[in-house]
mmCIF file of C-alpha atoms and ligand atoms in Angstrom:
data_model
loop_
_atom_site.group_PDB
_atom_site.id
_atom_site.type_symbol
_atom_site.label_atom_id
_atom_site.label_comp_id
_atom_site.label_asym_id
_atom_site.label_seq_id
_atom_site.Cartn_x
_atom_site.Cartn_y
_atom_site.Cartn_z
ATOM 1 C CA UNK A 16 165.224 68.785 197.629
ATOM 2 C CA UNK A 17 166.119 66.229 195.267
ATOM 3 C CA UNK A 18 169.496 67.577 193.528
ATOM 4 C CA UNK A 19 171.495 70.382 195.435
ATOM 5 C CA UNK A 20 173.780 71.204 192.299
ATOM 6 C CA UNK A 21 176.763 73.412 194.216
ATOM 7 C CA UNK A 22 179.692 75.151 192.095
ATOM 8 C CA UNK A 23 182.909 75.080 193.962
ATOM 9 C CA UNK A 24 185.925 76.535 192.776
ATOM 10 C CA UNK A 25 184.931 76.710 189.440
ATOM 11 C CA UNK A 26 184.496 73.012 189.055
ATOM 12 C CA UNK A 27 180.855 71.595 188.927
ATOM 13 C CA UNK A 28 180.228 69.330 191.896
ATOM 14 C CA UNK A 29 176.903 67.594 192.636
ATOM 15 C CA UNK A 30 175.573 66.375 196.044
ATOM 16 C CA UNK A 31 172.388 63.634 196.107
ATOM 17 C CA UNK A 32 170.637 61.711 198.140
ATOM 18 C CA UNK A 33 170.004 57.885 197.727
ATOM 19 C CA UNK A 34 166.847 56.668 199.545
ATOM 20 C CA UNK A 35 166.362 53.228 200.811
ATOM 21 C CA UNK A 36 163.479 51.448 199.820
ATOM 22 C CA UNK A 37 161.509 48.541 201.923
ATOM 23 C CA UNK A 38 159.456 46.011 200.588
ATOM 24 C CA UNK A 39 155.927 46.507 201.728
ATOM 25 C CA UNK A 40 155.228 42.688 200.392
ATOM 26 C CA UNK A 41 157.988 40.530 198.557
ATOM 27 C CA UNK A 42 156.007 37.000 196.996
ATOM 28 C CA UNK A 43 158.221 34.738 195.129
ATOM 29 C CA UNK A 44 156.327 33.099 192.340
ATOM 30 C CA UNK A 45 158.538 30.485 191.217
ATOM 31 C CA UNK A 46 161.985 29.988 189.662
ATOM 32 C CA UNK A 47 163.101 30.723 185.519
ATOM 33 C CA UNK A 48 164.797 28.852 183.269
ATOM 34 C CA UNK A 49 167.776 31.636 183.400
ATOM 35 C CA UNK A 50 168.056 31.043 187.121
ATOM 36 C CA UNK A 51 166.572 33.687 188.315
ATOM 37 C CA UNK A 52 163.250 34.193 190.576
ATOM 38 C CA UNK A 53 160.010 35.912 189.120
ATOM 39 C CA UNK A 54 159.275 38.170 191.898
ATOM 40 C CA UNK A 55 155.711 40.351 192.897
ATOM 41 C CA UNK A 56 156.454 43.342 194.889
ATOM 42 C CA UNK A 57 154.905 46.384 196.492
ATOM 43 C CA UNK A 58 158.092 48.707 196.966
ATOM 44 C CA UNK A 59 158.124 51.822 199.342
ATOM 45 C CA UNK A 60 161.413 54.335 199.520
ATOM 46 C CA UNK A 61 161.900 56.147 202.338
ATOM 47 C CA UNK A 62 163.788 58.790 203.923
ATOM 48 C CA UNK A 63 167.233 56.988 205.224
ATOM 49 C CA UNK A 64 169.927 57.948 202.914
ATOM 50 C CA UNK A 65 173.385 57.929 201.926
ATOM 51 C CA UNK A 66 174.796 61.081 200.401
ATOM 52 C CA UNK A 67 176.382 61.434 197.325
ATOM 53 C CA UNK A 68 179.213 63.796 196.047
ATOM 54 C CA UNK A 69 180.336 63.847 192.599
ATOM 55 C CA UNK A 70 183.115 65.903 191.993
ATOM 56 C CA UNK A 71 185.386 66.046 188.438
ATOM 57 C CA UNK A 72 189.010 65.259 188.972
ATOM 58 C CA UNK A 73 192.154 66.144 187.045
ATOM 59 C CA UNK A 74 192.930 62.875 185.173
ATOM 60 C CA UNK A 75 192.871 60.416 187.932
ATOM 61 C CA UNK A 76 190.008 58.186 186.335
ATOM 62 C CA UNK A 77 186.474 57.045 188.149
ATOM 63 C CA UNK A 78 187.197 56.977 192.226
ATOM 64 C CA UNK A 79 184.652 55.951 194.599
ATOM 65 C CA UNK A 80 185.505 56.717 198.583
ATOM 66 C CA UNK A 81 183.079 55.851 201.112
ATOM 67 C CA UNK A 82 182.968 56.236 205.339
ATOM 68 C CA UNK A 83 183.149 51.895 204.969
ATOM 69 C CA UNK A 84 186.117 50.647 204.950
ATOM 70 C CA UNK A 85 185.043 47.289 204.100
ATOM 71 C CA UNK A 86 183.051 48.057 200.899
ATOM 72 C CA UNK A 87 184.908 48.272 197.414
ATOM 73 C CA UNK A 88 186.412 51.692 196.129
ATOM 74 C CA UNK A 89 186.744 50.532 192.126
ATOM 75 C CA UNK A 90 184.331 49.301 189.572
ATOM 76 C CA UNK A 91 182.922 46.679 192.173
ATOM 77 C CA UNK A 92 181.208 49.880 193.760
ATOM 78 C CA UNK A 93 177.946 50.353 192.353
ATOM 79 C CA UNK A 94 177.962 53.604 192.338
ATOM 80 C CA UNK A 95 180.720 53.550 189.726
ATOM 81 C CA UNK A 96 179.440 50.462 187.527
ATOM 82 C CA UNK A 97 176.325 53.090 187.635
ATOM 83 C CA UNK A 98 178.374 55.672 186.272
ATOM 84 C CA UNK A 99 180.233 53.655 183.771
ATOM 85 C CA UNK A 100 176.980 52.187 181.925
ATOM 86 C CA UNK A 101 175.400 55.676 181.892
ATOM 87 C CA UNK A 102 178.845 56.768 179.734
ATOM 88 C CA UNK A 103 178.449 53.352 177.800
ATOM 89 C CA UNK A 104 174.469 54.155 177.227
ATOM 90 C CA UNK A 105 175.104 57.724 176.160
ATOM 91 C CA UNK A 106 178.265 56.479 173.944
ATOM 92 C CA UNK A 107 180.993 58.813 175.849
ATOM 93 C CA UNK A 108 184.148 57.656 177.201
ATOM 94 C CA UNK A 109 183.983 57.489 180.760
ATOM 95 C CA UNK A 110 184.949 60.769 183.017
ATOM 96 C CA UNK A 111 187.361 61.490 185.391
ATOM 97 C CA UNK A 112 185.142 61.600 188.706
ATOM 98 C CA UNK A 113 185.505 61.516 191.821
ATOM 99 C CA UNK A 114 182.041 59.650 194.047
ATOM 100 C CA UNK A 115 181.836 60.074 197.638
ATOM 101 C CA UNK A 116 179.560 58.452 199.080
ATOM 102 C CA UNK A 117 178.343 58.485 203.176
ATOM 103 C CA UNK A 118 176.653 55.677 204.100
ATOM 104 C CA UNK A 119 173.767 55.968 206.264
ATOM 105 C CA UNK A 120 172.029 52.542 204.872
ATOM 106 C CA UNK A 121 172.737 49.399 206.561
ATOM 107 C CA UNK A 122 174.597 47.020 204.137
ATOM 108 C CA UNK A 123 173.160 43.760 203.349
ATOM 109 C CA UNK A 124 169.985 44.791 205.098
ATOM 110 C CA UNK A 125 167.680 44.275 202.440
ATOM 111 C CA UNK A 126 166.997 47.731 202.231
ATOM 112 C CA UNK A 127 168.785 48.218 198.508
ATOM 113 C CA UNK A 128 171.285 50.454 199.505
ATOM 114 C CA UNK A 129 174.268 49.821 196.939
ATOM 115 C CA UNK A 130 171.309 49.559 194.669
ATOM 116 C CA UNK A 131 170.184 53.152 195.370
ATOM 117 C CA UNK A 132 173.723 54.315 195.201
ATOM 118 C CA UNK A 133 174.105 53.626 191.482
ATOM 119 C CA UNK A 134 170.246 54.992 190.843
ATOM 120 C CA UNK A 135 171.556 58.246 192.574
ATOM 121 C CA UNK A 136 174.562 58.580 190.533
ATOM 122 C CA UNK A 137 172.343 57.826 187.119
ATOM 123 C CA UNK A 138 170.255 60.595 188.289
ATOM 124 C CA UNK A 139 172.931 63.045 188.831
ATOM 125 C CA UNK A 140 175.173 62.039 185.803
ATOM 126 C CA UNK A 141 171.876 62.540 183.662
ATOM 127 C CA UNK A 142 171.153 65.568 185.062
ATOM 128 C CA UNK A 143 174.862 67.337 184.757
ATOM 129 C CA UNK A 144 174.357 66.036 181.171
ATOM 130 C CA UNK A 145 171.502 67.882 180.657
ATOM 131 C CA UNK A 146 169.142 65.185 180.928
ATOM 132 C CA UNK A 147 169.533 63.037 177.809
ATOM 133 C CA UNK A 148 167.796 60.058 179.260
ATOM 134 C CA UNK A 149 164.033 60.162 180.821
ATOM 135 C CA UNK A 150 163.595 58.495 183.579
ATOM 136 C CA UNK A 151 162.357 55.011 182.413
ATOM 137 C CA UNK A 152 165.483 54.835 179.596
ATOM 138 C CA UNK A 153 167.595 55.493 183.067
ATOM 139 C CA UNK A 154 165.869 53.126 184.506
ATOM 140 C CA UNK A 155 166.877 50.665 181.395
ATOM 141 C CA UNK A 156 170.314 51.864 181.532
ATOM 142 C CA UNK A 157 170.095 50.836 185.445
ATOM 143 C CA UNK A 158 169.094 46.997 185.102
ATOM 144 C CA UNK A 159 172.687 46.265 183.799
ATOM 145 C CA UNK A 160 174.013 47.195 187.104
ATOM 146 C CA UNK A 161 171.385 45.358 189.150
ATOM 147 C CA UNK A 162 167.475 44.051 189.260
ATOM 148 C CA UNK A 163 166.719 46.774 192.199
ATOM 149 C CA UNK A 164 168.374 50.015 189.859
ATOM 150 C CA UNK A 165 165.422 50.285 188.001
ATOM 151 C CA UNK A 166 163.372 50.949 191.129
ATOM 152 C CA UNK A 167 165.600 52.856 193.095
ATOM 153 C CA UNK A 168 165.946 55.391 189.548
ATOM 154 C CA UNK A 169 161.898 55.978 189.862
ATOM 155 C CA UNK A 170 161.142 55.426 193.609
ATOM 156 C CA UNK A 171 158.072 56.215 195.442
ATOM 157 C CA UNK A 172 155.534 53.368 195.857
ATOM 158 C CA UNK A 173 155.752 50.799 193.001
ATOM 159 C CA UNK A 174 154.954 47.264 191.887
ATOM 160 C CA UNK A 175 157.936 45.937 190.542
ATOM 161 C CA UNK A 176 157.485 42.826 188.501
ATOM 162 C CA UNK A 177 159.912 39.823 186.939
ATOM 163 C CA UNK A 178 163.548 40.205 188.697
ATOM 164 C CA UNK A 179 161.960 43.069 190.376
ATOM 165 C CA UNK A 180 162.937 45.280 187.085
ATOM 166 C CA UNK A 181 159.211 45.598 185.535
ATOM 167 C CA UNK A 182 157.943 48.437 187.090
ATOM 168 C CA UNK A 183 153.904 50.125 187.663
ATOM 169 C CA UNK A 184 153.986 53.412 189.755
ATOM 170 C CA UNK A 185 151.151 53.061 192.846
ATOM 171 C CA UNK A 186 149.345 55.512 194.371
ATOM 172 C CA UNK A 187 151.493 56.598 197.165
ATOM 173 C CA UNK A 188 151.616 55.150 200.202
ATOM 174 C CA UNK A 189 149.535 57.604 203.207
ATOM 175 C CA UNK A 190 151.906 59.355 204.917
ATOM 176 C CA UNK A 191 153.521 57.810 208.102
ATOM 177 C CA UNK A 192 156.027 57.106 209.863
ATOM 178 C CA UNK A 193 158.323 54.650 209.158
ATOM 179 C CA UNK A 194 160.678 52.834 212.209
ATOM 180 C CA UNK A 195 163.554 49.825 210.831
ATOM 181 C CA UNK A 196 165.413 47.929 212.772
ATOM 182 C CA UNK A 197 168.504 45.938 211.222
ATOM 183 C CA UNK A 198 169.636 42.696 213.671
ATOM 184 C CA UNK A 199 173.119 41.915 213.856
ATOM 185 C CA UNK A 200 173.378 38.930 212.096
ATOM 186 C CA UNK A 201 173.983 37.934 208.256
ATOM 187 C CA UNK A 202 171.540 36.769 205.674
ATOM 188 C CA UNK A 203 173.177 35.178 202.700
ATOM 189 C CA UNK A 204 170.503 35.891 200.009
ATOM 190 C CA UNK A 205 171.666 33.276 197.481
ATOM 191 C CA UNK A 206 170.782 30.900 200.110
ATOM 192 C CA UNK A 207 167.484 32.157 201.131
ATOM 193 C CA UNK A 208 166.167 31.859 197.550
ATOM 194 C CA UNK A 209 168.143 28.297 197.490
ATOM 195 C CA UNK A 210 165.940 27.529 200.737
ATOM 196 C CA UNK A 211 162.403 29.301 199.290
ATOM 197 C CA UNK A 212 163.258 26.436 196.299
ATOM 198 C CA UNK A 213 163.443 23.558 198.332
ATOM 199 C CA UNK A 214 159.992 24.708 200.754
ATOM 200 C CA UNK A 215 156.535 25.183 199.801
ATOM 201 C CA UNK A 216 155.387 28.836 200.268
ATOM 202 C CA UNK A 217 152.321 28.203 202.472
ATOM 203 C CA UNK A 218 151.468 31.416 203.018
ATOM 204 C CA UNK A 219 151.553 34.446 200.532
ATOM 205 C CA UNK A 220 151.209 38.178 200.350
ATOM 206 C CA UNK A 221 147.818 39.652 198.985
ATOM 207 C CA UNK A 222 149.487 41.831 196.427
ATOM 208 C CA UNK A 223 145.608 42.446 194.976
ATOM 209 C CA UNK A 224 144.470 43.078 198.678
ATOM 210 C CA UNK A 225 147.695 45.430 199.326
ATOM 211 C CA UNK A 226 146.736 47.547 195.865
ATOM 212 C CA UNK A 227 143.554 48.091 196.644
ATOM 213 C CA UNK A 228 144.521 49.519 199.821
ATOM 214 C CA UNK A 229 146.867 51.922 198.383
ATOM 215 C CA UNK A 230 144.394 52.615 196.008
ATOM 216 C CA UNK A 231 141.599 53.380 199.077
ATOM 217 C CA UNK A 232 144.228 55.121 200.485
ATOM 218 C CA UNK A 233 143.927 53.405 204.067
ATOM 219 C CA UNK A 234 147.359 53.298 206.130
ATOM 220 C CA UNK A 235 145.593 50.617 208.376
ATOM 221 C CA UNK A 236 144.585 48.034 205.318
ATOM 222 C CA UNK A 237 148.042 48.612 204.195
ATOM 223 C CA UNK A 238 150.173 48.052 207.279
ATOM 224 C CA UNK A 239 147.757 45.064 207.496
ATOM 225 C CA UNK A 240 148.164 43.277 204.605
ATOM 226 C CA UNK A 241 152.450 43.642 204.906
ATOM 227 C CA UNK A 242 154.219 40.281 204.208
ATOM 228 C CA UNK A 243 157.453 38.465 203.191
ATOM 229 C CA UNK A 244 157.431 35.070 202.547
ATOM 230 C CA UNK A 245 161.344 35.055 202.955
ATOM 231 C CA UNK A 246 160.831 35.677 206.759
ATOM 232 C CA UNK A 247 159.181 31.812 206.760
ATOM 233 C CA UNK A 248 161.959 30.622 205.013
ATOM 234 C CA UNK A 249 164.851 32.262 207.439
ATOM 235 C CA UNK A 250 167.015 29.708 209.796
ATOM 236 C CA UNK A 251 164.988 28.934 213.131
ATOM 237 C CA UNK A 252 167.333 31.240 215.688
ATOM 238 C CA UNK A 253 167.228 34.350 213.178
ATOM 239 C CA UNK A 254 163.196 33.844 212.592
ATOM 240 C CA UNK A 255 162.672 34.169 215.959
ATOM 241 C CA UNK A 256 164.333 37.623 216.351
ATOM 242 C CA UNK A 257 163.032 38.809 213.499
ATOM 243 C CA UNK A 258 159.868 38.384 214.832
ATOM 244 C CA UNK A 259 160.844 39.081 218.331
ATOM 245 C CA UNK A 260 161.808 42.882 216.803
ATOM 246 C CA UNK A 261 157.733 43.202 214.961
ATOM 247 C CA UNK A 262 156.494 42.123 218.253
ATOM 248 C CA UNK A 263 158.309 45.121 219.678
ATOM 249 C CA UNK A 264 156.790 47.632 217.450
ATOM 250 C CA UNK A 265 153.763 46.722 217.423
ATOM 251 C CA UNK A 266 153.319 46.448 221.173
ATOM 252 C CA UNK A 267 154.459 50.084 220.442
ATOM 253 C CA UNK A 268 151.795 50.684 218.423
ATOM 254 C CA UNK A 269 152.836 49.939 214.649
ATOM 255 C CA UNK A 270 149.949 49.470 212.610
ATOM 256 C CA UNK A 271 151.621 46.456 210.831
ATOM 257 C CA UNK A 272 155.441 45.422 210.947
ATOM 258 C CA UNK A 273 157.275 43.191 207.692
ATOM 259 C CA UNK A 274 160.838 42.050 207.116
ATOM 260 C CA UNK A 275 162.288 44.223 203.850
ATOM 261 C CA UNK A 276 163.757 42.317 200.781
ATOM 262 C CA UNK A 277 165.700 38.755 202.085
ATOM 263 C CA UNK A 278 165.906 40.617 205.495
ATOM 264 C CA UNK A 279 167.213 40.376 208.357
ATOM 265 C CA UNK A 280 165.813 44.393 208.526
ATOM 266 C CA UNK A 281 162.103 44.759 210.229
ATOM 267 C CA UNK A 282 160.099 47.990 209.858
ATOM 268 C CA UNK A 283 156.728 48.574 210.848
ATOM 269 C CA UNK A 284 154.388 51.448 209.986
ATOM 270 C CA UNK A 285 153.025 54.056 212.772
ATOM 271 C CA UNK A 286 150.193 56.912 212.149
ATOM 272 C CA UNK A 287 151.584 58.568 215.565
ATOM 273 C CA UNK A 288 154.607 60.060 215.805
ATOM 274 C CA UNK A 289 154.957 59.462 219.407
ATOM 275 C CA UNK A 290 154.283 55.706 218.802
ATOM 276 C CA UNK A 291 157.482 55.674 216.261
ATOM 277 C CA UNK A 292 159.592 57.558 218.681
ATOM 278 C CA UNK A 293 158.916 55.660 221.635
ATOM 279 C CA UNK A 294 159.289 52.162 219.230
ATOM 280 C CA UNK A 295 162.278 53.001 218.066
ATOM 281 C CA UNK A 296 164.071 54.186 222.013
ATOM 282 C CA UNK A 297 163.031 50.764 222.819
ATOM 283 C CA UNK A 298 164.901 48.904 219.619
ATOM 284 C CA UNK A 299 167.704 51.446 219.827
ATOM 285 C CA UNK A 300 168.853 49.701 223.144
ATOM 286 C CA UNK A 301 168.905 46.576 221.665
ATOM 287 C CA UNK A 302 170.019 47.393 218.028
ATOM 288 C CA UNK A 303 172.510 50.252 216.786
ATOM 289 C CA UNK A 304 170.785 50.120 213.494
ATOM 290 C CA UNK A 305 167.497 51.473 214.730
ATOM 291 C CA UNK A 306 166.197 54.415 212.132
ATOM 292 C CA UNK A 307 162.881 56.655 212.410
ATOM 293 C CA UNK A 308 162.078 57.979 208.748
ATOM 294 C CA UNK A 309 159.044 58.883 206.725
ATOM 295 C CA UNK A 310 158.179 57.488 203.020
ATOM 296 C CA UNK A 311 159.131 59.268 200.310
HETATM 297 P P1 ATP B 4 168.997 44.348 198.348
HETATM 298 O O1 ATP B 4 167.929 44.865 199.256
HETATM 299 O O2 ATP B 4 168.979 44.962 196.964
HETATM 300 O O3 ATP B 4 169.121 42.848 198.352
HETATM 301 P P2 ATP B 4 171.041 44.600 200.305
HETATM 302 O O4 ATP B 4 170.554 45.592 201.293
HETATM 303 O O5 ATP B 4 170.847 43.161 200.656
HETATM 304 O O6 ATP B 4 170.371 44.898 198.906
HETATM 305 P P3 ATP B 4 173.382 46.107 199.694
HETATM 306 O O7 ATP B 4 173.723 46.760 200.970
HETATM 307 O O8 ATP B 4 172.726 46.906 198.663
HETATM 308 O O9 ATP B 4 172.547 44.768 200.043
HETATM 309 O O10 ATP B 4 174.671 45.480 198.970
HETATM 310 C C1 ATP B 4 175.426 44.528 199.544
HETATM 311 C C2 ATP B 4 176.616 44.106 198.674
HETATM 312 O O11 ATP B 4 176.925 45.010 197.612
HETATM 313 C C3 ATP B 4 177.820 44.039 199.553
HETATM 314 O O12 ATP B 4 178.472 42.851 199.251
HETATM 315 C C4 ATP B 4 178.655 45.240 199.165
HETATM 316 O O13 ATP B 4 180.030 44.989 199.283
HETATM 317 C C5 ATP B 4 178.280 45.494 197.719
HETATM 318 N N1 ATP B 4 178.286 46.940 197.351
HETATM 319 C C6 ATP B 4 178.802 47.478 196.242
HETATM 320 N N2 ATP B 4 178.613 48.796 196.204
HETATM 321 C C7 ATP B 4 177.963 49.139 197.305
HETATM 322 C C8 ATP B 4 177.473 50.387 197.812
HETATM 323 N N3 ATP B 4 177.641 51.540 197.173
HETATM 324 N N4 ATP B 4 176.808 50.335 198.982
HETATM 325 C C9 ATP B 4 176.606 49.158 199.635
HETATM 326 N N5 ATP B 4 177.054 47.973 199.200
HETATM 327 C C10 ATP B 4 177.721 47.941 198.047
#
């Protein structure tokens, strides 16, 4: 269920989901005049997700409360920049609502959560409002609040072009399940694309290769053809546990294991439920942020 709409005491509350999404391949192709990268990805969402509530409040402006302490409660929230450019798009002043959000997504783990926060709240606005927007003008509406919003709005399996806002729908990914594993340690993102300037990128994903999979629908060619060339661009000590973590699940049977977005989270792919159970008891005794999901 995408959208549970509940009605509690009269007053229209909403609760939904916001998925996480991993990058099945992330290729940098080279750096714009505005500053930013041109990226090439294959993007996967999957089921690890915070939960949403939107309720309307008497007067007291937007409000956003989450189970974080150290993540922002105003405007620097996603979730409410979401809400305030979907009021801005549809030419409203802004509401008095209240967003509470539980976070189940790792932050900073290159998994997009904040990013699927503020798609979850431009689904939800758009649908209390009756759905004025289809999904690709909310998707439109999304890239002012970030170049991931776009993608998180549409989800599923997708190419996502430019600053990752230019978006082709894939055939979905076989089903599977899905087992990430988020190390302890901080990536600074501005400085891994400051770092992917300054190398050569030896090695790069086969975005044609990893379509055509998807296309074939073959689990194995995709798993196979997973890459980041971030993860050869990470500091020496976290590289290493990166890959120490895909060594783990594959020894546990993973079909193919990547890093997700500028990291440091590792996933890998499994056909057997078992295989993702057993990978992810192993990882869970190393690393708190071990999740076992399926792709959405
Ligand atoms: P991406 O994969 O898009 O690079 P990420 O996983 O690296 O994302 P996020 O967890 O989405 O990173 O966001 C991290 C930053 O965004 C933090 O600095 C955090 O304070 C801020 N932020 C704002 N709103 C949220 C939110 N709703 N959830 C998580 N982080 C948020």
């Amino acid at each position: 269920e995408d959208f549970i709409s509940l009605n509690i005491f009269c007053a229209p509350c909403m609760k939904t989901r916001a998925w996480a999404k991993l990058n099945l391949t992330l290729d940098v192709l080279g750096k714009r005049e505005d500053g930013y990268h041109d990226l090439c990805m294959v993007m996967q969402s999957v089921t690890l997700h915070d939960t949403l509530t939107l309720t309307p409040n008497e007067g007291q402006g937007l409000r956003v409360k989450t189970n974080l302490r150290f993540l922002p409660t105003g405007e620097k929230n996603l979730a409410a920049a979401a809400a305030l450019r979907f009021w801005e798009a549809l030419g409203r002043e802004p509401e008095h609502l209240d967003i509470e959000i539980q976070k189940r997504i790792p932050v900073c783990a290159g998994m997009a959560g904040g990013s699927s926060d503020a798609a979850a709240v431009l689904r939800a606005l758009n649908e209390l409002a009756g759905s004025p927007f289809t999904p690709t003008e909310l998707a439109k509406v999304g890239e002012k609040v970030g170049s991931d919003v776009p993608y998180c709005v549409l989800g599923g399996t997708a190419l996502a072009e430019g600053r990752g806002e230019v978006l082709t729908p894939l055939p979905a990914l076989p089903p599977c399940w899905v087992v990430a594993c988020k190390p302890d340690f901080p990536i600074s993102t501005p400085e891994l694309f400051a770092r992917i300037d300054s190398c050569k990128i030896r090695c790069r994903p086969d975005t044609a290769g990893m379509l055509e999979a998807l296309k074939a629908g073959s689990l194995e060619e995709v798993a196979r053809r997973m890459y980041n060339v971030f993860e050869d661009v990470l500091p020496e000590r976290y590289q290493a546990r990166v890959a120490e973590i895909k060594h783990v699940l594959i020894q546990k049977g993973a079909l193919g294991a990547n890093m997700s977005g500028t990291g440091p989270t590792a996933f890998g792919l499994f056909d057997s439920e078992e295989a993702a159970r057993e990978a992810q008891a192993a990882l869970q005794e190393g690393y708190r942020d071990t999740f076992l999901c399926r792709s959405v």
